[in-house]
Amino acid sequence: LVSATGSTRMGKAVGTAVGARLGKSILELGGNNAIIIAPSADLKMAIAATIFGSVGTAGQRCTTTRRLIVHSDVYEQVKSELLRLYPKLPIGSPLEQGNLVGPLIDKDAVANFNNALTSVQAEGGKLIYGGTVITDGELAKGNFVVPAIVEAENHYEMVQHETFAPILYLLKYEGEVTNAIAIQNGVKQGLSSSIFTT
């Protein structure tokens, strides 16, 4: 697992090596994935998917949910439910059944987590849950963090970047779903997206 910056370096190195032998490659080098929640969505289903997508594998897969784009009509309800459920997330060894959030891969990943949260808050983002490194008990021996939720704007520099860590950016949209799709597409990276609506 590598950061977005690391994945770009890796892609250039692979491209050079494969190109030297006149080979072809298809490289997936990161993503900035979003879930859109429309006003008609089944919120129970949407929130369950959001939580698993944003904290499973401790945010360290390219298809991790990084941005949650929620219609203003249901924004406060979704936010309230996330704030109710995040404190109940089972954090621990991924080898033990029942744990949903494992450790980050190394100390550099923990530093990237901390740096991303510092940067997004400096831009105006509001950390509303988590964002701490676990320093007590058995988990202090690993690279465990408390998954973070940040109210933000899509144009913030940190929201525009992939951070391989469990940070969920809450973004609000108004009006038609096309406005949410514009936010979804308003990053350089692609990869995956989903929408919840009935």
mmCIF file of C-alpha atoms in Angstrom:
data_model
loop_
_atom_site.group_PDB
_atom_site.id
_atom_site.type_symbol
_atom_site.label_atom_id
_atom_site.label_comp_id
_atom_site.label_asym_id
_atom_site.label_seq_id
_atom_site.Cartn_x
_atom_site.Cartn_y
_atom_site.Cartn_z
ATOM 1 C CA LEU A 1 0.000 0.000 0.000
ATOM 2 C CA VAL A 2 1.344 3.399 -0.947
ATOM 3 C CA SER A 3 0.165 6.965 -0.717
ATOM 4 C CA ALA A 4 -1.204 8.799 -3.737
ATOM 5 C CA THR A 5 2.176 10.491 -4.159
ATOM 6 C CA GLY A 6 3.887 7.129 -3.775
ATOM 7 C CA SER A 7 1.518 5.536 -6.263
ATOM 8 C CA THR A 8 2.374 8.209 -8.848
ATOM 9 C CA ARG A 9 6.091 7.525 -8.348
ATOM 10 C CA MET A 10 5.411 3.796 -8.559
ATOM 11 C CA GLY A 11 3.397 4.281 -11.774
ATOM 12 C CA LYS A 12 6.203 6.248 -13.399
ATOM 13 C CA ALA A 13 8.735 3.575 -12.424
ATOM 14 C CA VAL A 14 6.536 0.760 -13.725
ATOM 15 C CA GLY A 15 5.779 2.695 -16.927
ATOM 16 C CA THR A 16 9.487 3.225 -17.556
ATOM 17 C CA ALA A 17 10.366 -0.427 -16.918
ATOM 18 C CA VAL A 18 7.530 -1.804 -19.043
ATOM 19 C CA GLY A 19 8.118 0.756 -21.808
ATOM 20 C CA ALA A 20 11.800 -0.223 -21.999
ATOM 21 C CA ARG A 21 10.719 -3.676 -23.204
ATOM 22 C CA LEU A 22 7.984 -2.193 -25.438
ATOM 23 C CA GLY A 23 5.323 -3.690 -23.204
ATOM 24 C CA LYS A 24 1.880 -2.373 -22.376
ATOM 25 C CA SER A 25 0.448 -1.791 -18.943
ATOM 26 C CA ILE A 26 -2.777 -0.735 -17.314
ATOM 27 C CA LEU A 27 -2.172 0.945 -13.973
ATOM 28 C CA GLU A 28 -4.669 1.876 -11.284
ATOM 29 C CA LEU A 29 -2.836 4.421 -9.169
ATOM 30 C CA GLY A 30 -5.338 5.720 -6.669
ATOM 31 C CA GLY A 31 -8.805 7.153 -6.394
ATOM 32 C CA ASN A 32 -10.959 9.738 -4.682
ATOM 33 C CA ASN A 33 -14.205 7.861 -4.401
ATOM 34 C CA ALA A 34 -17.568 9.221 -3.372
ATOM 35 C CA ILE A 35 -21.007 8.100 -2.319
ATOM 36 C CA ILE A 36 -23.918 10.380 -3.174
ATOM 37 C CA ILE A 37 -26.940 10.267 -0.867
ATOM 38 C CA ALA A 38 -30.080 11.686 -2.479
ATOM 39 C CA PRO A 39 -33.093 12.847 -0.413
ATOM 40 C CA SER A 40 -35.072 9.713 -1.334
ATOM 41 C CA ALA A 41 -32.324 7.278 -0.258
ATOM 42 C CA ASP A 42 -32.834 4.421 2.161
ATOM 43 C CA LEU A 43 -30.643 6.056 4.797
ATOM 44 C CA LYS A 44 -30.093 2.894 6.829
ATOM 45 C CA MET A 45 -28.650 1.126 3.791
ATOM 46 C CA ALA A 46 -26.688 4.169 2.625
ATOM 47 C CA ILE A 47 -25.105 4.787 6.019
ATOM 48 C CA ALA A 48 -24.145 1.124 6.477
ATOM 49 C CA ALA A 49 -22.456 1.148 3.062
ATOM 50 C CA THR A 50 -20.744 4.452 3.822
ATOM 51 C CA ILE A 51 -19.303 3.219 7.100
ATOM 52 C CA PHE A 52 -17.986 -0.031 5.640
ATOM 53 C CA GLY A 53 -16.642 1.772 2.580
ATOM 54 C CA SER A 54 -14.876 4.473 4.559
ATOM 55 C CA VAL A 55 -13.326 2.543 7.452
ATOM 56 C CA GLY A 56 -12.988 -1.044 6.223
ATOM 57 C CA THR A 57 -9.296 -1.869 5.710
ATOM 58 C CA ALA A 58 -8.639 1.329 7.696
ATOM 59 C CA GLY A 59 -9.135 3.379 4.542
ATOM 60 C CA GLN A 60 -6.177 1.688 2.832
ATOM 61 C CA ARG A 61 -7.613 0.509 -0.450
ATOM 62 C CA CYS A 62 -7.995 2.440 -3.662
ATOM 63 C CA THR A 63 -11.781 2.050 -3.606
ATOM 64 C CA THR A 64 -12.186 3.404 -0.065
ATOM 65 C CA THR A 65 -15.040 5.892 0.287
ATOM 66 C CA ARG A 66 -13.341 9.239 0.862
ATOM 67 C CA ARG A 67 -16.148 11.703 0.131
ATOM 68 C CA LEU A 68 -19.802 11.518 1.171
ATOM 69 C CA ILE A 69 -21.944 13.915 -0.858
ATOM 70 C CA VAL A 70 -25.268 14.373 0.939
ATOM 71 C CA HIS A 71 -28.347 16.366 -0.088
ATOM 72 C CA SER A 72 -29.099 19.257 2.266
ATOM 73 C CA ASP A 73 -32.560 17.812 3.069
ATOM 74 C CA VAL A 74 -31.023 14.751 4.781
ATOM 75 C CA TYR A 75 -27.552 16.079 5.616
ATOM 76 C CA GLU A 76 -28.131 16.637 9.343
ATOM 77 C CA GLN A 77 -29.850 13.263 9.719
ATOM 78 C CA VAL A 78 -26.971 11.459 8.006
ATOM 79 C CA LYS A 79 -24.381 13.388 10.011
ATOM 80 C CA SER A 80 -26.181 12.632 13.279
ATOM 81 C CA GLU A 81 -26.350 8.911 12.497
ATOM 82 C CA LEU A 82 -22.675 8.762 11.549
ATOM 83 C CA LEU A 83 -21.783 10.498 14.814
ATOM 84 C CA ARG A 84 -23.899 7.944 16.689
ATOM 85 C CA LEU A 85 -22.320 4.928 14.975
ATOM 86 C CA TYR A 86 -18.643 5.874 14.600
ATOM 87 C CA PRO A 87 -17.911 5.625 18.354
ATOM 88 C CA LYS A 88 -19.148 2.020 18.218
ATOM 89 C CA LEU A 89 -16.740 0.932 15.479
ATOM 90 C CA PRO A 90 -14.767 -2.165 16.556
ATOM 91 C CA ILE A 91 -11.079 -1.270 16.232
ATOM 92 C CA GLY A 92 -8.451 -3.963 16.615
ATOM 93 C CA SER A 93 -6.551 -6.773 14.971
ATOM 94 C CA PRO A 94 -8.079 -7.629 11.594
ATOM 95 C CA LEU A 95 -7.238 -11.262 12.385
ATOM 96 C CA GLU A 96 -9.873 -11.222 15.132
ATOM 97 C CA GLN A 97 -13.434 -11.716 13.979
ATOM 98 C CA GLY A 98 -15.692 -8.755 14.618
ATOM 99 C CA ASN A 99 -13.119 -6.000 14.190
ATOM 100 C CA LEU A 100 -13.877 -3.610 11.342
ATOM 101 C CA VAL A 101 -10.970 -1.153 11.631
ATOM 102 C CA GLY A 102 -7.429 -2.499 11.623
ATOM 103 C CA PRO A 103 -4.107 -0.667 11.838
ATOM 104 C CA LEU A 104 -2.528 1.634 9.311
ATOM 105 C CA ILE A 105 0.354 -0.015 7.498
ATOM 106 C CA ASP A 106 3.217 1.923 9.130
ATOM 107 C CA LYS A 107 4.267 5.067 11.007
ATOM 108 C CA ASP A 108 4.443 7.047 7.757
ATOM 109 C CA ALA A 109 0.766 6.265 7.137
ATOM 110 C CA VAL A 110 -0.061 7.536 10.627
ATOM 111 C CA ALA A 111 1.896 10.723 9.903
ATOM 112 C CA ASN A 112 -0.008 11.139 6.602
ATOM 113 C CA PHE A 113 -3.300 10.717 8.500
ATOM 114 C CA ASN A 114 -2.305 13.409 11.002
ATOM 115 C CA ASN A 115 -0.951 15.746 8.321
ATOM 116 C CA ALA A 116 -4.105 15.438 6.206
ATOM 117 C CA LEU A 117 -6.303 16.307 9.182
ATOM 118 C CA THR A 118 -4.118 19.269 10.139
ATOM 119 C CA SER A 119 -4.133 20.542 6.553
ATOM 120 C CA VAL A 120 -7.874 20.193 5.947
ATOM 121 C CA GLN A 121 -8.650 22.001 9.201
ATOM 122 C CA ALA A 122 -6.294 24.814 8.225
ATOM 123 C CA GLU A 123 -8.340 25.148 5.022
ATOM 124 C CA GLY A 124 -11.576 25.485 6.996
ATOM 125 C CA GLY A 125 -12.621 21.862 7.424
ATOM 126 C CA LYS A 126 -14.305 20.946 10.692
ATOM 127 C CA LEU A 127 -13.189 17.724 12.392
ATOM 128 C CA ILE A 128 -16.392 16.430 13.979
ATOM 129 C CA TYR A 129 -15.256 12.981 15.058
ATOM 130 C CA GLY A 130 -12.095 10.953 15.651
ATOM 131 C CA GLY A 131 -8.783 11.817 14.116
ATOM 132 C CA THR A 132 -6.619 10.632 16.976
ATOM 133 C CA VAL A 133 -3.867 8.046 17.237
ATOM 134 C CA ILE A 134 -4.577 5.309 19.790
ATOM 135 C CA THR A 135 -1.853 5.512 22.439
ATOM 136 C CA ASP A 136 -3.339 3.415 25.270
ATOM 137 C CA GLY A 137 -3.659 -0.307 25.833
ATOM 138 C CA GLU A 138 -2.773 -3.130 23.444
ATOM 139 C CA LEU A 139 -3.547 -1.062 20.345
ATOM 140 C CA ALA A 140 -0.822 1.446 21.259
ATOM 141 C CA LYS A 141 1.706 -1.140 20.031
ATOM 142 C CA GLY A 142 0.392 -0.823 16.477
ATOM 143 C CA ASN A 143 -0.491 1.963 14.088
ATOM 144 C CA PHE A 144 -4.123 2.266 15.120
ATOM 145 C CA VAL A 145 -6.118 5.451 14.676
ATOM 146 C CA VAL A 146 -9.687 6.508 15.370
ATOM 147 C CA PRO A 147 -11.424 7.030 12.005
ATOM 148 C CA ALA A 148 -12.192 10.676 11.300
ATOM 149 C CA ILE A 149 -15.195 12.540 9.938
ATOM 150 C CA VAL A 150 -14.564 16.032 8.572
ATOM 151 C CA GLU A 151 -17.123 18.527 7.294
ATOM 152 C CA ALA A 152 -15.450 20.062 4.268
ATOM 153 C CA GLU A 153 -15.802 21.564 0.808
ATOM 154 C CA ASN A 154 -14.880 19.665 -2.332
ATOM 155 C CA HIS A 155 -12.468 22.376 -3.497
ATOM 156 C CA TYR A 156 -10.223 22.055 -0.415
ATOM 157 C CA GLU A 157 -6.764 20.895 -1.441
ATOM 158 C CA MET A 158 -6.794 17.935 0.965
ATOM 159 C CA VAL A 159 -10.209 16.805 -0.254
ATOM 160 C CA GLN A 160 -8.767 16.834 -3.763
ATOM 161 C CA HIS A 161 -6.069 14.348 -2.736
ATOM 162 C CA GLU A 162 -6.229 10.687 -1.830
ATOM 163 C CA THR A 163 -5.080 9.917 1.702
ATOM 164 C CA PHE A 164 -4.710 6.218 2.442
ATOM 165 C CA ALA A 165 -6.377 6.472 5.837
ATOM 166 C CA PRO A 166 -9.861 6.364 7.366
ATOM 167 C CA ILE A 167 -10.875 9.985 6.785
ATOM 168 C CA LEU A 168 -14.403 10.657 5.511
ATOM 169 C CA TYR A 169 -15.139 14.093 4.090
ATOM 170 C CA LEU A 170 -18.786 15.146 4.477
ATOM 171 C CA LEU A 171 -19.896 17.366 1.622
ATOM 172 C CA LYS A 172 -23.329 18.957 1.185
ATOM 173 C CA TYR A 173 -25.184 19.521 -2.069
ATOM 174 C CA GLU A 174 -28.354 21.410 -2.919
ATOM 175 C CA GLY A 175 -30.933 20.932 -5.644
ATOM 176 C CA GLU A 176 -30.752 18.332 -8.374
ATOM 177 C CA VAL A 177 -28.613 15.201 -8.404
ATOM 178 C CA THR A 178 -26.623 16.681 -11.287
ATOM 179 C CA ASN A 179 -25.114 19.062 -8.713
ATOM 180 C CA ALA A 180 -23.922 16.075 -6.669
ATOM 181 C CA ILE A 181 -22.516 14.402 -9.773
ATOM 182 C CA ALA A 182 -20.584 17.592 -10.561
ATOM 183 C CA ILE A 183 -19.041 17.424 -7.073
ATOM 184 C CA GLN A 184 -18.266 13.729 -7.553
ATOM 185 C CA ASN A 185 -16.510 14.508 -10.833
ATOM 186 C CA GLY A 186 -14.778 17.591 -9.421
ATOM 187 C CA VAL A 187 -11.511 15.812 -8.601
ATOM 188 C CA LYS A 188 -8.621 14.707 -10.814
ATOM 189 C CA GLN A 189 -8.897 11.058 -9.827
ATOM 190 C CA GLY A 190 -11.617 8.689 -10.918
ATOM 191 C CA LEU A 191 -12.080 5.030 -9.995
ATOM 192 C CA SER A 192 -15.370 4.361 -8.198
ATOM 193 C CA SER A 193 -18.575 6.047 -7.152
ATOM 194 C CA SER A 194 -22.077 5.166 -6.076
ATOM 195 C CA ILE A 195 -25.416 6.783 -5.499
ATOM 196 C CA PHE A 196 -28.205 5.930 -3.083
ATOM 197 C CA THR A 197 -31.680 6.917 -4.218
ATOM 198 C CA THR A 198 -35.063 5.285 -4.629
#
